[in-house]
CSV table of C-alpha atoms and ligand atoms in Angstrom, one decimal:
chain,number,residue,atom,x,y,z
C,1,MET,CA,-50.5,1.5,23.7
C,2,TYR,CA,-48.1,-0.1,21.5
C,3,SER,CA,-50.3,-3.2,20.7
C,4,LYS,CA,-53.3,-0.8,20.1
C,5,THR,CA,-51.2,0.9,17.3
C,6,LEU,CA,-50.2,-2.5,16.0
C,7,LEU,CA,-53.8,-3.6,16.1
C,8,SER,CA,-54.9,-0.5,14.0
C,9,VAL,CA,-52.2,-1.0,11.6
C,10,SER,CA,-53.0,-4.5,11.0
C,11,LEU,CA,-56.7,-3.5,10.7
C,12,LEU,CA,-55.5,-0.8,8.0
C,13,VAL,CA,-53.7,-3.3,6.0
C,14,ALA,CA,-56.4,-5.9,6.1
C,15,VAL,CA,-58.8,-3.1,4.9
C,16,LEU,CA,-56.3,-2.0,2.3
C,17,SER,CA,-55.8,-5.6,1.0
C,18,ALA,CA,-59.4,-6.3,1.2
C,19,SER,CA,-60.2,-3.5,-1.4
C,20,ASN,CA,-57.6,-5.3,-3.7
C,21,ALA,CA,-58.8,-8.8,-3.1
C,22,VAL,CA,-59.9,-10.8,-6.0
C,23,ASP,CA,-60.7,-14.5,-5.9
C,24,TYR,CA,-59.8,-16.9,-8.7
C,25,PRO,CA,-61.8,-20.1,-8.2
C,26,VAL,CA,-60.5,-22.5,-11.0
C,27,ASN,CA,-62.8,-25.5,-12.2
C,28,ASN,CA,-61.4,-28.1,-14.6
C,29,THR,CA,-64.6,-29.3,-16.1
C,30,ALA,CA,-62.6,-31.2,-18.7
C,31,GLY,CA,-60.7,-33.6,-16.1
C,32,GLY,CA,-61.9,-36.8,-18.1
C,33,THR,CA,-60.4,-35.5,-21.4
C,34,ALA,CA,-56.9,-35.7,-22.7
C,35,GLY,CA,-56.7,-31.9,-22.5
C,36,GLY,CA,-58.0,-31.9,-18.9
C,37,VAL,CA,-55.5,-34.3,-17.7
C,38,ARG,CA,-52.6,-32.5,-19.4
C,39,PHE,CA,-53.8,-29.3,-17.7
C,40,LYS,CA,-53.7,-31.0,-14.4
C,41,ASN,CA,-50.3,-32.6,-14.9
C,42,GLU,CA,-48.6,-29.7,-16.7
C,43,ILE,CA,-50.3,-26.5,-15.6
C,44,GLY,CA,-52.3,-27.2,-12.3
C,45,ILE,CA,-54.5,-25.1,-10.2
C,46,GLY,CA,-51.7,-23.3,-8.3
C,47,PHE,CA,-49.9,-22.1,-11.4
C,48,THR,CA,-53.2,-21.0,-12.9
C,49,ARG,CA,-54.1,-18.9,-9.8
C,50,ASP,CA,-50.7,-17.4,-9.7
C,51,VAL,CA,-50.7,-16.1,-13.3
C,52,ALA,CA,-54.2,-14.9,-12.9
C,53,ARG,CA,-53.1,-12.7,-9.8
C,54,LYS,CA,-50.0,-11.5,-11.5
C,55,ALA,CA,-51.9,-10.6,-14.7
C,56,THR,CA,-54.6,-8.5,-12.8
C,57,ARG,CA,-51.8,-6.5,-11.0
C,58,PHE,CA,-50.1,-6.2,-14.3
C,59,ILE,CA,-53.3,-4.9,-16.0
C,60,TRP,CA,-54.0,-2.3,-13.3
C,61,LYS,CA,-50.5,-1.1,-13.5
C,62,THR,CA,-50.6,-0.9,-17.4
C,63,PHE,CA,-54.0,0.9,-17.2
C,64,ARG,CA,-52.5,3.2,-14.4
C,65,GLU,CA,-55.5,2.2,-12.1
C,66,THR,CA,-53.8,3.0,-8.8
C,67,SER,CA,-56.8,3.0,-6.6
C,68,PRO,CA,-59.8,0.8,-6.3
C,69,GLY,CA,-62.2,3.5,-7.7
C,70,ASP,CA,-60.3,3.6,-10.9
C,71,ARG,CA,-61.1,-0.1,-11.6
C,72,LYS,CA,-64.1,-2.3,-12.0
C,73,GLY,CA,-65.5,-3.6,-8.9
C,74,THR,CA,-65.1,-7.4,-9.9
C,75,THR,CA,-64.1,-9.6,-6.9
C,76,VAL,CA,-64.4,-13.0,-8.2
C,77,VAL,CA,-63.0,-14.2,-11.7
C,78,GLY,CA,-64.1,-17.7,-12.4
C,79,ILE,CA,-61.5,-19.8,-14.6
C,80,PHE,CA,-62.7,-22.9,-16.3
C,81,ILE,CA,-61.1,-25.6,-18.2
C,82,ASP,CA,-63.6,-26.7,-20.7
C,83,ASP,CA,-63.8,-29.3,-23.2
C,84,MET,CA,-64.6,-27.0,-26.3
C,85,ASP,CA,-63.0,-25.8,-29.7
C,86,GLY,CA,-61.0,-22.7,-29.9
C,87,VAL,CA,-58.4,-21.2,-27.5
C,88,ALA,CA,-60.4,-19.2,-24.9
C,89,TYR,CA,-63.0,-16.6,-24.2
C,90,THR,CA,-64.2,-14.4,-21.5
C,91,SER,CA,-67.8,-13.5,-20.5
C,92,ASN,CA,-69.3,-12.1,-17.3
C,93,ASP,CA,-66.2,-12.3,-15.3
C,94,GLN,CA,-65.5,-15.9,-16.4
C,95,ILE,CA,-62.5,-17.2,-18.4
C,96,HIS,CA,-63.0,-20.2,-20.3
C,97,PHE,CA,-59.9,-22.1,-21.8
C,98,SER,CA,-60.2,-25.0,-24.3
C,99,ALA,CA,-59.0,-28.1,-22.9
C,100,ARG,CA,-58.6,-29.4,-26.5
C,101,TYR,CA,-56.3,-26.6,-27.3
C,102,ILE,CA,-54.1,-27.3,-24.2
C,103,GLY,CA,-54.1,-30.8,-25.2
C,104,GLY,CA,-52.9,-30.4,-28.6
C,105,TYR,CA,-50.5,-27.4,-27.9
C,106,THR,CA,-46.9,-27.9,-29.3
C,107,GLY,CA,-44.4,-25.5,-27.6
C,108,ASP,CA,-43.9,-24.1,-24.2
C,109,LEU,CA,-47.5,-24.9,-22.9
C,110,LYS,CA,-47.0,-22.7,-19.6
C,111,THR,CA,-45.8,-19.8,-21.5
C,112,GLU,CA,-48.5,-20.1,-23.8
C,113,PHE,CA,-51.1,-20.5,-21.1
C,114,ALA,CA,-49.7,-17.4,-19.3
C,115,GLY,CA,-50.0,-15.4,-22.4
C,116,VAL,CA,-53.5,-16.2,-23.1
C,117,MET,CA,-54.5,-15.8,-19.6
C,118,TYR,CA,-53.0,-12.0,-19.9
C,119,HIS,CA,-55.1,-11.4,-23.0
C,120,GLU,CA,-58.4,-12.8,-21.3
C,121,MET,CA,-57.8,-11.0,-17.9
C,122,THR,CA,-57.8,-7.9,-19.9
C,123,HIS,CA,-61.1,-8.4,-21.0
C,124,VAL,CA,-62.3,-8.7,-17.4
C,125,TRP,CA,-60.6,-5.2,-16.3
C,126,GLN,CA,-60.9,-3.3,-19.6
C,127,TRP,CA,-63.6,-0.6,-20.2
C,128,ASN,CA,-65.6,-1.0,-23.4
C,129,GLY,CA,-67.0,2.5,-23.8
C,130,ASN,CA,-70.5,1.2,-22.6
C,131,GLY,CA,-70.4,-1.2,-25.4
C,132,GLN,CA,-69.3,1.3,-28.1
C,133,THR,CA,-65.7,0.4,-28.5
C,134,PRO,CA,-65.1,-1.7,-31.7
C,135,GLY,CA,-64.3,-5.3,-31.1
C,136,GLY,CA,-61.0,-4.9,-33.0
C,137,LEU,CA,-59.9,-2.3,-30.4
C,138,ILE,CA,-61.1,-4.3,-27.6
C,139,GLU,CA,-59.0,-7.2,-28.9
C,140,GLY,CA,-56.0,-5.1,-29.6
C,141,ILE,CA,-55.8,-3.8,-26.2
C,142,ALA,CA,-55.8,-7.4,-24.8
C,143,ASP,CA,-52.9,-8.3,-27.0
C,144,PHE,CA,-51.2,-5.0,-26.2
C,145,VAL,CA,-51.1,-6.1,-22.6
C,146,ARG,CA,-49.9,-9.5,-23.5
C,147,LEU,CA,-47.1,-7.9,-25.6
C,148,LYS,CA,-46.0,-5.6,-22.6
C,149,ALA,CA,-46.2,-8.4,-20.4
C,150,GLY,CA,-43.4,-10.2,-22.6
C,151,TYR,CA,-45.8,-12.8,-23.9
C,152,ALA,CA,-46.0,-12.0,-27.6
C,153,PRO,CA,-45.8,-15.3,-29.4
C,154,SER,CA,-43.5,-15.7,-32.5
C,155,HIS,CA,-46.1,-16.0,-34.8
C,156,TRP,CA,-47.5,-12.7,-34.4
C,157,VAL,CA,-47.2,-9.9,-37.2
C,158,LYS,CA,-44.3,-7.7,-36.9
C,159,PRO,CA,-44.3,-3.9,-36.3
C,160,GLY,CA,-45.9,-2.0,-39.3
C,161,GLU,CA,-47.7,-5.2,-40.5
C,162,GLY,CA,-51.5,-5.3,-41.2
C,163,GLU,CA,-54.3,-3.6,-43.3
C,164,ARG,CA,-56.2,-1.5,-40.8
C,165,TRP,CA,-55.8,-0.1,-37.5
C,166,ASP,CA,-58.8,-1.9,-36.0
C,167,GLN,CA,-58.1,-5.2,-37.5
C,168,GLY,CA,-57.7,-6.4,-33.9
C,169,TYR,CA,-55.5,-8.6,-32.0
C,170,ASP,CA,-51.7,-8.5,-32.9
C,171,VAL,CA,-52.2,-5.9,-35.6
C,172,THR,CA,-53.8,-3.4,-33.4
C,173,ALA,CA,-51.6,-4.3,-30.5
C,174,ARG,CA,-48.5,-3.4,-32.6
C,175,PHE,CA,-50.2,-0.2,-33.6
C,176,LEU,CA,-51.2,0.8,-30.1
C,177,ASP,CA,-47.5,0.1,-29.1
C,178,TYR,CA,-46.4,2.7,-31.7
C,179,CYS,CA,-49.1,5.1,-30.1
C,180,GLU,CA,-47.6,4.5,-26.6
C,181,GLY,CA,-44.2,5.2,-28.0
C,182,LEU,CA,-45.7,8.7,-29.1
C,183,MET,CA,-47.1,9.3,-25.6
C,184,ARG,CA,-46.3,7.0,-22.5
C,185,GLY,CA,-49.4,6.1,-20.9
C,186,PHE,CA,-51.6,6.3,-24.2
C,187,VAL,CA,-53.3,3.1,-23.8
C,188,ALA,CA,-54.1,3.8,-20.1
C,189,GLU,CA,-55.6,7.2,-21.0
C,190,LEU,CA,-57.5,5.7,-23.8
C,191,ASN,CA,-58.9,3.0,-21.6
C,192,LYS,CA,-59.8,5.6,-19.2
C,193,LYS,CA,-61.7,7.6,-21.6
C,194,MET,CA,-63.6,4.3,-22.6
C,195,ARG,CA,-65.1,4.0,-19.0
C,196,THR,CA,-68.0,6.3,-20.3
C,197,GLY,CA,-68.2,5.8,-24.0
C,198,TYR,CA,-66.3,5.8,-27.2
C,199,SER,CA,-65.3,8.1,-30.0
C,200,MET,CA,-62.7,8.0,-32.6
C,201,ASP,CA,-61.9,11.5,-31.5
C,202,HIS,CA,-60.3,10.0,-28.4
C,203,PHE,CA,-57.0,9.5,-30.6
C,204,ASN,CA,-57.2,13.3,-31.4
C,205,GLN,CA,-57.7,14.2,-27.9
C,206,LEU,CA,-54.6,12.3,-26.8
C,207,LEU,CA,-52.2,12.5,-29.8
C,208,GLY,CA,-53.3,15.5,-31.6
C,209,LYS,CA,-54.1,13.3,-34.9
C,210,SER,CA,-56.8,11.4,-36.4
C,211,VAL,CA,-56.6,7.7,-36.1
C,212,ASP,CA,-56.3,7.3,-39.9
C,213,GLN,CA,-53.5,9.8,-39.8
C,214,LEU,CA,-51.6,7.9,-37.0
C,215,TRP,CA,-52.1,4.7,-39.0
C,216,ALA,CA,-50.6,6.3,-42.0
C,217,ASP,CA,-47.7,7.5,-40.1
C,218,TYR,CA,-47.4,4.1,-38.7
C,219,LYS,CA,-47.2,2.3,-41.8
C,220,ALA,CA,-44.7,5.0,-43.2
C,221,ALA,CA,-42.5,4.4,-40.1
C,222,PHE,CA,-42.1,0.6,-40.9
C,223,PRO,CA,-41.5,0.5,-44.6
C,224,GLN,CA,-42.3,-3.2,-45.8
C,225,THR,CA,-39.7,-4.8,-47.9
J,301,LIG,C1,-67.6,-27.0,-12.1
J,301,LIG,O1,-68.3,-26.8,-13.3
J,301,LIG,C2,-69.3,-27.8,-13.4
J,301,LIG,C3,-69.9,-27.6,-14.9
J,301,LIG,O2,-70.4,-26.1,-14.8
J,301,LIG,C4,-70.4,-27.5,-12.3
J,301,LIG,O3,-71.4,-28.7,-12.5
J,301,LIG,C5,-69.7,-27.7,-10.9
J,301,LIG,O4,-70.6,-27.4,-9.9
J,301,LIG,C6,-68.5,-26.7,-11.0
J,301,LIG,N1,-67.8,-27.1,-9.7
J,301,LIG,C7,-67.4,-26.2,-8.8
J,301,LIG,C8,-66.7,-26.6,-7.5
J,301,LIG,O5,-67.7,-25.1,-8.8
């Protein structure tokens, strides 16, 4: 009797964790380059998988996606270290890091790598309004996640800086953080709305003001010296 109960409990646990299971195969295709060697020596596959797992958990929490039905059904996120220019990009549930960037980075490499991972992993999980969401907002949400995870680099703009709300990256991330200050869970709700489509009216629906008004309020809240 007891062992039967134990068996069903372990089955239940297995089923529950299976629904959360995501694999992160790592492929260092740049092993023969200086950056590929630096990845192997200073970052490594174990650390990469660990950061990938943590990033996914953090993103689900930030997006308030508590049950599997709330999330994308992705089960495998391939991570590649490639001999290429730039920093990193994500496409088709694959994250590609630049080995050249890793090779040339001065500063805390693992912290930078983790920060970039949180950004790219957000692209794996975020909704994009069926392709209608502006690129600046997509990138801004990815940097918002990086910001909330504590990985904002020192070279980012300060709160209140920037020209447009949908400029992208750090500018939009700081603005979204301001909106989050008006309503906790704002970014989660915005992401949820973008599961099926995108409209600027999402800002009105959630915060009672147009995005242009919110941007004006935001700029006024941080007078530039
Ligand atoms: C790693 O990537 C390279 C280049 O895309 C490919 O040829 C190789 O099969 C991959 N290795 C694994 C283990 O997936």
